[in-house]
């Protein structure tokens, strides 16, 4: 069984304090809670709690307090249009926290990289009901303002200076690794000692360009694209302020760790079905990442599967016609992290995932016991893209499928 729980008045007092704090967080200000421990003769105890719940306070109005008309304060006031505070809603701590995070997110989208929600404070005035007889006594005014001790770096808009990308590869020729290979273009400085990646990968994946205003949206999109390339074990990103007086420039660093280029996987599975068939399938998958040095992924797989009749209608169908079968085949797929369209280049600047062009070839052979054999060969050219995290679009302008039946048994 479970170990015994020892009763103590201290635990009861802690629980009562937590109850009181919860009521305050939900807007029931000045509410009280207490608890006592009743010990029985059987060496057991029962905790009893009493709560005095005051009426709940609701929001009357919200005011953003600013000291001047600086650019930061103007941007802070603009965030009020989407405030989570609503007149008549209860004042709750979780809504206050969500509002601060929302403002932080909007400001980071306007270049305020060093800002964070802790620089904001929401003050509550619960005395307005006494001062104004037209208001209910449980109404409050909220005043959102910047803390006095906020650092000046948090109030600046930052622009991108240089972008450094280290692919984490090694020079296979054993040359002096202190001399790094740096390739520059479009504001990106790429260090790739092993010369394993084409520059175009990073031009497409990294949304920042030199001189751009920092935004958290571009920050997140760049990280998501690098991860979705499926060529790197991890992606480490940092921003360093350019060391000079009154600097408003950021150097961007991406430190990458490439994955193993080639991998092989074997999968053996078994299954049973409701029609008394049972079988097994063996899959062999081989993958080559960065096949053409442009983060292309080449996948080749082969399989062999069979189903056997285990019971059921053996007496009615002694020759097992139409039940047992054997399947085997192979598939090859080459995926490019970009659109391959002649004379046209698509640059989706706001899509989290880079578009893909997928070329696939499938071969499948099915032998249905005592009935027929079908051979299928299919080739596809497809484009895949997504504008958000919830929907993915696929367009297959070229698709060819060849099916050949053989060994057909007639009754």
PDB file of N, CA and C in Angstrom, residues 102-193:
ATOM      1  N   UNK A 102       1.854  39.133 -24.441  1.00  0.00           N
ATOM      2  CA  UNK A 102       1.377  39.590 -25.751  1.00  0.00           C
ATOM      3  C   UNK A 102       2.073  40.881 -26.166  1.00  0.00           C
ATOM      4  N   UNK A 103       2.191  41.818 -25.241  1.00  0.00           N
ATOM      5  CA  UNK A 103       2.865  43.086 -25.538  1.00  0.00           C
ATOM      6  C   UNK A 103       4.329  42.847 -25.868  1.00  0.00           C
ATOM      7  N   UNK A 104       4.980  41.971 -25.098  1.00  0.00           N
ATOM      8  CA  UNK A 104       6.377  41.633 -25.369  1.00  0.00           C
ATOM      9  C   UNK A 104       6.542  41.072 -26.772  1.00  0.00           C
ATOM     10  N   UNK A 105       5.630  40.196 -27.188  1.00  0.00           N
ATOM     11  CA  UNK A 105       5.707  39.593 -28.516  1.00  0.00           C
ATOM     12  C   UNK A 105       5.533  40.650 -29.608  1.00  0.00           C
ATOM     13  N   UNK A 106       4.600  41.571 -29.429  1.00  0.00           N
ATOM     14  CA  UNK A 106       4.396  42.629 -30.424  1.00  0.00           C
ATOM     15  C   UNK A 106       5.606  43.557 -30.516  1.00  0.00           C
ATOM     16  N   UNK A 107       6.196  43.891 -29.383  1.00  0.00           N
ATOM     17  CA  UNK A 107       7.346  44.787 -29.400  1.00  0.00           C
ATOM     18  C   UNK A 107       8.563  44.110 -30.017  1.00  0.00           C
ATOM     19  N   UNK A 108       8.737  42.831 -29.757  1.00  0.00           N
ATOM     20  CA  UNK A 108       9.852  42.114 -30.396  1.00  0.00           C
ATOM     21  C   UNK A 108       9.655  42.046 -31.909  1.00  0.00           C
ATOM     22  N   UNK A 109       8.404  42.081 -32.339  1.00  0.00           N
ATOM     23  CA  UNK A 109       8.151  42.121 -33.775  1.00  0.00           C
ATOM     24  C   UNK A 109       8.456  43.463 -34.404  1.00  0.00           C
ATOM     25  N   UNK A 110       8.806  44.457 -33.567  1.00  0.00           N
ATOM     26  CA  UNK A 110       9.163  45.790 -34.074  1.00  0.00           C
ATOM     27  C   UNK A 110      10.611  46.144 -33.762  1.00  0.00           C
ATOM     28  N   UNK A 111      11.414  45.136 -33.440  1.00  0.00           N
ATOM     29  CA  UNK A 111      12.845  45.376 -33.296  1.00  0.00           C
ATOM     30  C   UNK A 111      13.363  45.486 -31.882  1.00  0.00           C
ATOM     31  N   UNK A 112      12.504  45.404 -30.870  1.00  0.00           N
ATOM     32  CA  UNK A 112      12.952  45.564 -29.477  1.00  0.00           C
ATOM     33  C   UNK A 112      13.427  44.207 -28.939  1.00  0.00           C
ATOM     34  N   UNK A 113      14.613  43.824 -29.361  1.00  0.00           N
ATOM     35  CA  UNK A 113      15.124  42.483 -29.079  1.00  0.00           C
ATOM     36  C   UNK A 113      15.322  42.231 -27.591  1.00  0.00           C
ATOM     37  N   UNK A 114      15.810  43.206 -26.847  1.00  0.00           N
ATOM     38  CA  UNK A 114      16.157  43.008 -25.438  1.00  0.00           C
ATOM     39  C   UNK A 114      14.992  43.285 -24.482  1.00  0.00           C
ATOM     40  N   UNK A 115      13.821  43.539 -25.013  1.00  0.00           N
ATOM     41  CA  UNK A 115      12.679  43.754 -24.133  1.00  0.00           C
ATOM     42  C   UNK A 115      12.162  42.418 -23.626  1.00  0.00           C
ATOM     43  N   UNK A 116      11.574  42.410 -22.413  1.00  0.00           N
ATOM     44  CA  UNK A 116      10.943  41.196 -21.897  1.00  0.00           C
ATOM     45  C   UNK A 116       9.760  41.582 -21.012  1.00  0.00           C
ATOM     46  N   UNK A 117       8.826  40.649 -20.768  1.00  0.00           N
ATOM     47  CA  UNK A 117       7.588  40.982 -20.049  1.00  0.00           C
ATOM     48  C   UNK A 117       7.809  41.500 -18.633  1.00  0.00           C
ATOM     49  N   UNK A 118       8.930  41.163 -18.012  1.00  0.00           N
ATOM     50  CA  UNK A 118       9.166  41.591 -16.632  1.00  0.00           C
ATOM     51  C   UNK A 118       9.350  43.097 -16.501  1.00  0.00           C
ATOM     52  N   UNK A 119       9.557  43.780 -17.623  1.00  0.00           N
ATOM     53  CA  UNK A 119       9.695  45.236 -17.570  1.00  0.00           C
ATOM     54  C   UNK A 119       8.345  45.946 -17.452  1.00  0.00           C
ATOM     55  N   UNK A 120       7.248  45.216 -17.557  1.00  0.00           N
ATOM     56  CA  UNK A 120       5.916  45.802 -17.478  1.00  0.00           C
ATOM     57  C   UNK A 120       5.280  45.489 -16.127  1.00  0.00           C
ATOM     58  N   UNK A 121       4.553  46.425 -15.591  1.00  0.00           N
ATOM     59  CA  UNK A 121       3.833  46.236 -14.337  1.00  0.00           C
ATOM     60  C   UNK A 121       2.406  46.742 -14.529  1.00  0.00           C
ATOM     61  N   UNK A 122       1.446  46.003 -13.953  1.00  0.00           N
ATOM     62  CA  UNK A 122       0.039  46.399 -13.996  1.00  0.00           C
ATOM     63  C   UNK A 122      -0.395  46.753 -12.576  1.00  0.00           C
ATOM     64  N   UNK A 123      -0.787  48.009 -12.374  1.00  0.00           N
ATOM     65  CA  UNK A 123      -1.240  48.463 -11.061  1.00  0.00           C
ATOM     66  C   UNK A 123      -2.773  48.484 -11.035  1.00  0.00           C
ATOM     67  N   UNK A 124      -3.317  48.086  -9.898  1.00  0.00           N
ATOM     68  CA  UNK A 124      -4.762  47.964  -9.747  1.00  0.00           C
ATOM     69  C   UNK A 124      -5.254  49.007  -8.741  1.00  0.00           C
ATOM     70  N   UNK A 125      -6.232  49.814  -9.153  1.00  0.00           N
ATOM     71  CA  UNK A 125      -6.870  50.785  -8.261  1.00  0.00           C
ATOM     72  C   UNK A 125      -8.270  50.268  -7.923  1.00  0.00           C
ATOM     73  N   UNK A 126      -8.423  49.765  -6.707  1.00  0.00           N
ATOM     74  CA  UNK A 126      -9.707  49.188  -6.283  1.00  0.00           C
ATOM     75  C   UNK A 126     -10.520  50.159  -5.434  1.00  0.00           C
ATOM     76  N   UNK A 127     -10.119  51.419  -5.398  1.00  0.00           N
ATOM     77  CA  UNK A 127     -10.817  52.403  -4.556  1.00  0.00           C
ATOM     78  C   UNK A 127     -11.778  53.273  -5.343  1.00  0.00           C
ATOM     79  N   UNK A 128     -11.897  53.034  -6.650  1.00  0.00           N
ATOM     80  CA  UNK A 128     -12.696  53.948  -7.474  1.00  0.00           C
ATOM     81  C   UNK A 128     -14.177  53.882  -7.130  1.00  0.00           C
ATOM     82  N   UNK A 129     -14.650  52.713  -6.640  1.00  0.00           N
ATOM     83  CA  UNK A 129     -16.062  52.593  -6.291  1.00  0.00           C
ATOM     84  C   UNK A 129     -16.458  53.495  -5.148  1.00  0.00           C
ATOM     85  N   UNK A 130     -15.517  53.766  -4.258  1.00  0.00           N
ATOM     86  CA  UNK A 130     -15.800  54.670  -3.138  1.00  0.00           C
ATOM     87  C   UNK A 130     -15.771  56.132  -3.565  1.00  0.00           C
ATOM     88  N   UNK A 131     -14.916  56.433  -4.559  1.00  0.00           N
ATOM     89  CA  UNK A 131     -14.769  57.825  -4.990  1.00  0.00           C
ATOM     90  C   UNK A 131     -15.845  58.253  -5.974  1.00  0.00           C
ATOM     91  N   UNK A 132     -16.425  57.298  -6.717  1.00  0.00           N
ATOM     92  CA  UNK A 132     -17.419  57.624  -7.736  1.00  0.00           C
ATOM     93  C   UNK A 132     -18.672  56.803  -7.459  1.00  0.00           C
ATOM     94  N   UNK A 133     -19.770  57.470  -7.080  1.00  0.00           N
ATOM     95  CA  UNK A 133     -20.993  56.758  -6.702  1.00  0.00           C
ATOM     96  C   UNK A 133     -21.684  56.111  -7.891  1.00  0.00           C
ATOM     97  N   UNK A 134     -21.284  56.487  -9.140  1.00  0.00           N
ATOM     98  CA  UNK A 134     -21.914  55.890 -10.319  1.00  0.00           C
ATOM     99  C   UNK A 134     -21.339  54.515 -10.631  1.00  0.00           C
ATOM    100  N   UNK A 135     -20.252  54.147  -9.974  1.00  0.00           N
ATOM    101  CA  UNK A 135     -19.607  52.864 -10.221  1.00  0.00           C
ATOM    102  C   UNK A 135     -19.961  51.880  -9.126  1.00  0.00           C
ATOM    103  N   UNK A 136     -19.961  50.590  -9.508  1.00  0.00           N
ATOM    104  CA  UNK A 136     -20.163  49.543  -8.521  1.00  0.00           C
ATOM    105  C   UNK A 136     -18.951  49.453  -7.608  1.00  0.00           C
ATOM    106  N   UNK A 137     -19.125  49.047  -6.363  1.00  0.00           N
ATOM    107  CA  UNK A 137     -17.996  49.035  -5.425  1.00  0.00           C
ATOM    108  C   UNK A 137     -16.914  48.021  -5.784  1.00  0.00           C
ATOM    109  N   UNK A 138     -17.234  46.993  -6.626  1.00  0.00           N
ATOM    110  CA  UNK A 138     -16.227  45.982  -6.970  1.00  0.00           C
ATOM    111  C   UNK A 138     -15.636  46.220  -8.360  1.00  0.00           C
ATOM    112  N   UNK A 139     -15.489  47.448  -8.779  1.00  0.00           N
ATOM    113  CA  UNK A 139     -14.838  47.757 -10.042  1.00  0.00           C
ATOM    114  C   UNK A 139     -13.440  48.301  -9.794  1.00  0.00           C
ATOM    115  N   UNK A 140     -12.531  48.017 -10.771  1.00  0.00           N
ATOM    116  CA  UNK A 140     -11.147  48.466 -10.637  1.00  0.00           C
ATOM    117  C   UNK A 140     -10.695  49.120 -11.937  1.00  0.00           C
ATOM    118  N   UNK A 141      -9.771  50.041 -11.817  1.00  0.00           N
ATOM    119  CA  UNK A 141      -9.060  50.594 -12.965  1.00  0.00           C
ATOM    120  C   UNK A 141      -7.661  50.001 -12.998  1.00  0.00           C
ATOM    121  N   UNK A 142      -7.193  49.674 -14.201  1.00  0.00           N
ATOM    122  CA  UNK A 142      -5.862  49.101 -14.376  1.00  0.00           C
ATOM    123  C   UNK A 142      -4.958  50.117 -15.048  1.00  0.00           C
ATOM    124  N   UNK A 143      -3.713  50.171 -14.571  1.00  0.00           N
ATOM    125  CA  UNK A 143      -2.717  51.088 -15.128  1.00  0.00           C
ATOM    126  C   UNK A 143      -1.475  50.264 -15.494  1.00  0.00           C
ATOM    127  N   UNK A 144      -1.245  50.138 -16.791  1.00  0.00           N
ATOM    128  CA  UNK A 144      -0.067  49.403 -17.268  1.00  0.00           C
ATOM    129  C   UNK A 144       1.039  50.398 -17.571  1.00  0.00           C
ATOM    130  N   UNK A 145       2.200  50.185 -16.991  1.00  0.00           N
ATOM    131  CA  UNK A 145       3.312  51.102 -17.201  1.00  0.00           C
ATOM    132  C   UNK A 145       4.633  50.363 -17.163  1.00  0.00           C
ATOM    133  N   UNK A 146       5.674  51.072 -17.590  1.00  0.00           N
ATOM    134  CA  UNK A 146       7.023  50.529 -17.631  1.00  0.00           C
ATOM    135  C   UNK A 146       7.693  50.712 -16.270  1.00  0.00           C
ATOM    136  N   UNK A 147       8.407  49.676 -15.840  1.00  0.00           N
ATOM    137  CA  UNK A 147       9.122  49.796 -14.575  1.00  0.00           C
ATOM    138  C   UNK A 147      10.227  50.839 -14.682  1.00  0.00           C
ATOM    139  N   UNK A 148      10.474  51.538 -13.608  1.00  0.00           N
ATOM    140  CA  UNK A 148      11.471  52.609 -13.614  1.00  0.00           C
ATOM    141  C   UNK A 148      12.882  52.085 -13.858  1.00  0.00           C
ATOM    142  N   UNK A 149      13.150  50.838 -13.417  1.00  0.00           N
ATOM    143  CA  UNK A 149      14.502  50.296 -13.542  1.00  0.00           C
ATOM    144  C   UNK A 149      14.759  49.588 -14.873  1.00  0.00           C
ATOM    145  N   UNK A 150      13.890  49.798 -15.864  1.00  0.00           N
ATOM    146  CA  UNK A 150      14.084  49.173 -17.170  1.00  0.00           C
ATOM    147  C   UNK A 150      15.364  49.673 -17.834  1.00  0.00           C
ATOM    148  N   UNK A 151      16.164  48.724 -18.360  1.00  0.00           N
ATOM    149  CA  UNK A 151      17.414  49.090 -19.024  1.00  0.00           C
ATOM    150  C   UNK A 151      17.132  49.801 -20.341  1.00  0.00           C
ATOM    151  N   UNK A 152      18.024  50.731 -20.703  1.00  0.00           N
ATOM    152  CA  UNK A 152      17.857  51.475 -21.947  1.00  0.00           C
ATOM    153  C   UNK A 152      17.999  50.583 -23.175  1.00  0.00           C
ATOM    154  N   UNK A 153      18.769  49.503 -23.061  1.00  0.00           N
ATOM    155  CA  UNK A 153      18.917  48.592 -24.209  1.00  0.00           C
ATOM    156  C   UNK A 153      17.579  47.957 -24.588  1.00  0.00           C
ATOM    157  N   UNK A 154      16.678  47.816 -23.619  1.00  0.00           N
ATOM    158  CA  UNK A 154      15.380  47.210 -23.903  1.00  0.00           C
ATOM    159  C   UNK A 154      14.457  48.157 -24.648  1.00  0.00           C
ATOM    160  N   UNK A 155      14.790  49.438 -24.703  1.00  0.00           N
ATOM    161  CA  UNK A 155      13.920  50.429 -25.332  1.00  0.00           C
ATOM    162  C   UNK A 155      14.393  50.812 -26.728  1.00  0.00           C
ATOM    163  N   UNK A 156      15.399  50.104 -27.238  1.00  0.00           N
ATOM    164  CA  UNK A 156      15.942  50.405 -28.563  1.00  0.00           C
ATOM    165  C   UNK A 156      15.440  49.410 -29.603  1.00  0.00           C
ATOM    166  N   UNK A 157      15.296  49.904 -30.817  1.00  0.00           N
ATOM    167  CA  UNK A 157      15.020  49.038 -31.961  1.00  0.00           C
ATOM    168  C   UNK A 157      16.351  48.645 -32.597  1.00  0.00           C
ATOM    169  N   UNK A 158      16.533  47.360 -32.843  1.00  0.00           N
ATOM    170  CA  UNK A 158      17.811  46.852 -33.346  1.00  0.00           C
ATOM    171  C   UNK A 158      17.676  46.391 -34.794  1.00  0.00           C
ATOM    172  N   UNK A 159      18.743  46.634 -35.545  1.00  0.00           N
ATOM    173  CA  UNK A 159      18.841  46.193 -36.924  1.00  0.00           C
ATOM    174  C   UNK A 159      19.947  45.137 -37.040  1.00  0.00           C
ATOM    175  N   UNK A 160      19.862  44.365 -38.102  1.00  0.00           N
ATOM    176  CA  UNK A 160      20.815  43.276 -38.311  1.00  0.00           C
ATOM    177  C   UNK A 160      22.088  43.827 -38.934  1.00  0.00           C
ATOM    178  N   UNK A 161      23.237  43.446 -38.383  1.00  0.00           N
ATOM    179  CA  UNK A 161      24.534  43.849 -38.928  1.00  0.00           C
ATOM    180  C   UNK A 161      25.077  42.729 -39.815  1.00  0.00           C
ATOM    181  N   UNK A 162      25.844  41.821 -39.259  1.00  0.00           N
ATOM    182  CA  UNK A 162      26.396  40.701 -40.024  1.00  0.00           C
ATOM    183  C   UNK A 162      25.733  39.397 -39.586  1.00  0.00           C
ATOM    184  N   UNK A 163      25.687  38.437 -40.498  1.00  0.00           N
ATOM    185  CA  UNK A 163      25.097  37.131 -40.235  1.00  0.00           C
ATOM    186  C   UNK A 163      26.173  36.076 -40.451  1.00  0.00           C
ATOM    187  N   UNK A 164      26.505  35.348 -39.397  1.00  0.00           N
ATOM    188  CA  UNK A 164      27.568  34.350 -39.435  1.00  0.00           C
ATOM    189  C   UNK A 164      26.957  32.958 -39.326  1.00  0.00           C
ATOM    190  N   UNK A 165      27.349  32.079 -40.256  1.00  0.00           N
ATOM    191  CA  UNK A 165      26.848  30.702 -40.256  1.00  0.00           C
ATOM    192  C   UNK A 165      28.039  29.757 -40.244  1.00  0.00           C
ATOM    193  N   UNK A 166      28.094  28.915 -39.233  1.00  0.00           N
ATOM    194  CA  UNK A 166      29.140  27.897 -39.124  1.00  0.00           C
ATOM    195  C   UNK A 166      28.490  26.535 -39.290  1.00  0.00           C
ATOM    196  N   UNK A 167      28.815  25.839 -40.378  1.00  0.00           N
ATOM    197  CA  UNK A 167      28.143  24.573 -40.694  1.00  0.00           C
ATOM    198  C   UNK A 167      28.593  23.425 -39.802  1.00  0.00           C
ATOM    199  N   UNK A 168      29.715  23.582 -39.092  1.00  0.00           N
ATOM    200  CA  UNK A 168      30.183  22.519 -38.206  1.00  0.00           C
ATOM    201  C   UNK A 168      30.848  21.361 -38.916  1.00  0.00           C
ATOM    202  N   UNK A 169      31.165  21.540 -40.204  1.00  0.00           N
ATOM    203  CA  UNK A 169      31.825  20.460 -40.944  1.00  0.00           C
ATOM    204  C   UNK A 169      33.335  20.510 -40.726  1.00  0.00           C
ATOM    205  N   UNK A 170      34.016  19.425 -41.103  1.00  0.00           N
ATOM    206  CA  UNK A 170      35.460  19.331 -40.956  1.00  0.00           C
ATOM    207  C   UNK A 170      36.104  19.163 -42.316  1.00  0.00           C
ATOM    208  N   UNK A 171      37.329  19.654 -42.417  1.00  0.00           N
ATOM    209  CA  UNK A 171      38.085  19.546 -43.661  1.00  0.00           C
ATOM    210  C   UNK A 171      38.605  18.115 -43.788  1.00  0.00           C
ATOM    211  N   UNK A 172      38.117  17.377 -44.783  1.00  0.00           N
ATOM    212  CA  UNK A 172      38.514  15.977 -44.953  1.00  0.00           C
ATOM    213  C   UNK A 172      39.943  15.828 -45.453  1.00  0.00           C
ATOM    214  N   UNK A 173      40.503  16.886 -46.034  1.00  0.00           N
ATOM    215  CA  UNK A 173      41.872  16.802 -46.581  1.00  0.00           C
ATOM    216  C   UNK A 173      42.935  17.035 -45.528  1.00  0.00           C
ATOM    217  N   UNK A 174      42.518  17.345 -44.298  1.00  0.00           N
ATOM    218  CA  UNK A 174      43.487  17.530 -43.230  1.00  0.00           C
ATOM    219  C   UNK A 174      44.265  18.819 -43.329  1.00  0.00           C
ATOM    220  N   UNK A 175      43.706  19.836 -43.952  1.00  0.00           N
ATOM    221  CA  UNK A 175      44.395  21.106 -44.056  1.00  0.00           C
ATOM    222  C   UNK A 175      44.336  21.847 -42.732  1.00  0.00           C
ATOM    223  N   UNK A 176      45.047  22.936 -42.657  1.00  0.00           N
ATOM    224  CA  UNK A 176      45.087  23.743 -41.437  1.00  0.00           C
ATOM    225  C   UNK A 176      43.699  24.297 -41.153  1.00  0.00           C
ATOM    226  N   UNK A 177      43.080  23.801 -40.081  1.00  0.00           N
ATOM    227  CA  UNK A 177      41.709  24.231 -39.767  1.00  0.00           C
ATOM    228  C   UNK A 177      41.657  25.624 -39.174  1.00  0.00           C
ATOM    229  N   UNK A 178      42.814  26.217 -38.865  1.00  0.00           N
ATOM    230  CA  UNK A 178      42.789  27.592 -38.357  1.00  0.00           C
ATOM    231  C   UNK A 178      42.470  28.571 -39.466  1.00  0.00           C
ATOM    232  N   UNK A 179      42.677  28.134 -40.715  1.00  0.00           N
ATOM    233  CA  UNK A 179      42.321  28.971 -41.856  1.00  0.00           C
ATOM    234  C   UNK A 179      40.930  28.537 -42.309  1.00  0.00           C
ATOM    235  N   UNK A 180      39.909  29.262 -41.893  1.00  0.00           N
ATOM    236  CA  UNK A 180      38.538  28.883 -42.179  1.00  0.00           C
ATOM    237  C   UNK A 180      38.121  29.373 -43.554  1.00  0.00           C
ATOM    238  N   UNK A 181      37.305  28.582 -44.200  1.00  0.00           N
ATOM    239  CA  UNK A 181      36.781  28.949 -45.502  1.00  0.00           C
ATOM    240  C   UNK A 181      35.550  29.819 -45.295  1.00  0.00           C
ATOM    241  N   UNK A 182      35.617  31.058 -45.687  1.00  0.00           N
ATOM    242  CA  UNK A 182      34.486  31.971 -45.512  1.00  0.00           C
ATOM    243  C   UNK A 182      33.993  32.427 -46.871  1.00  0.00           C
ATOM    244  N   UNK A 183      32.719  32.194 -47.098  1.00  0.00           N
ATOM    245  CA  UNK A 183      32.106  32.610 -48.351  1.00  0.00           C
ATOM    246  C   UNK A 183      31.055  33.650 -48.027  1.00  0.00           C
ATOM    247  N   UNK A 184      31.124  34.789 -48.678  1.00  0.00           N
ATOM    248  CA  UNK A 184      30.227  35.891 -48.369  1.00  0.00           C
ATOM    249  C   UNK A 184      29.281  36.139 -49.534  1.00  0.00           C
ATOM    250  N   UNK A 185      28.100  36.568 -49.185  1.00  0.00           N
ATOM    251  CA  UNK A 185      27.112  36.909 -50.195  1.00  0.00           C
ATOM    252  C   UNK A 185      25.791  37.222 -49.529  1.00  0.00           C
ATOM    253  N   UNK A 186      25.108  38.256 -50.017  1.00  0.00           N
ATOM    254  CA  UNK A 186      23.811  38.670 -49.489  1.00  0.00           C
ATOM    255  C   UNK A 186      23.857  38.922 -47.986  1.00  0.00           C
ATOM    256  N   UNK A 187      24.995  39.382 -47.493  1.00  0.00           N
ATOM    257  CA  UNK A 187      25.132  39.698 -46.076  1.00  0.00           C
ATOM    258  C   UNK A 187      25.412  38.510 -45.191  1.00  0.00           C
ATOM    259  N   UNK A 188      25.542  37.293 -45.751  1.00  0.00           N
ATOM    260  CA  UNK A 188      25.813  36.091 -44.974  1.00  0.00           C
ATOM    261  C   UNK A 188      27.282  35.712 -45.096  1.00  0.00           C
ATOM    262  N   UNK A 189      27.894  35.416 -43.955  1.00  0.00           N
ATOM    263  CA  UNK A 189      29.276  34.946 -43.927  1.00  0.00           C
ATOM    264  C   UNK A 189      29.256  33.483 -43.502  1.00  0.00           C
ATOM    265  N   UNK A 190      29.523  32.611 -44.454  1.00  0.00           N
ATOM    266  CA  UNK A 190      29.357  31.173 -44.255  1.00  0.00           C
ATOM    267  C   UNK A 190      30.718  30.525 -44.067  1.00  0.00           C
ATOM    268  N   UNK A 191      30.885  29.816 -42.965  1.00  0.00           N
ATOM    269  CA  UNK A 191      32.106  29.072 -42.681  1.00  0.00           C
ATOM    270  C   UNK A 191      31.806  27.591 -42.851  1.00  0.00           C
ATOM    271  N   UNK A 192      32.403  26.989 -43.882  1.00  0.00           N
ATOM    272  CA  UNK A 192      32.142  25.584 -44.205  1.00  0.00           C
ATOM    273  C   UNK A 192      33.458  24.904 -44.574  1.00  0.00           C
ATOM    274  N   UNK A 193      34.287  24.538 -43.568  1.00  0.00           N
ATOM    275  CA  UNK A 193      35.605  23.957 -43.858  1.00  0.00           C
ATOM    276  C   UNK A 193      35.532  22.718 -44.733  1.00  0.00           C
TER     277      UNK A 193
END
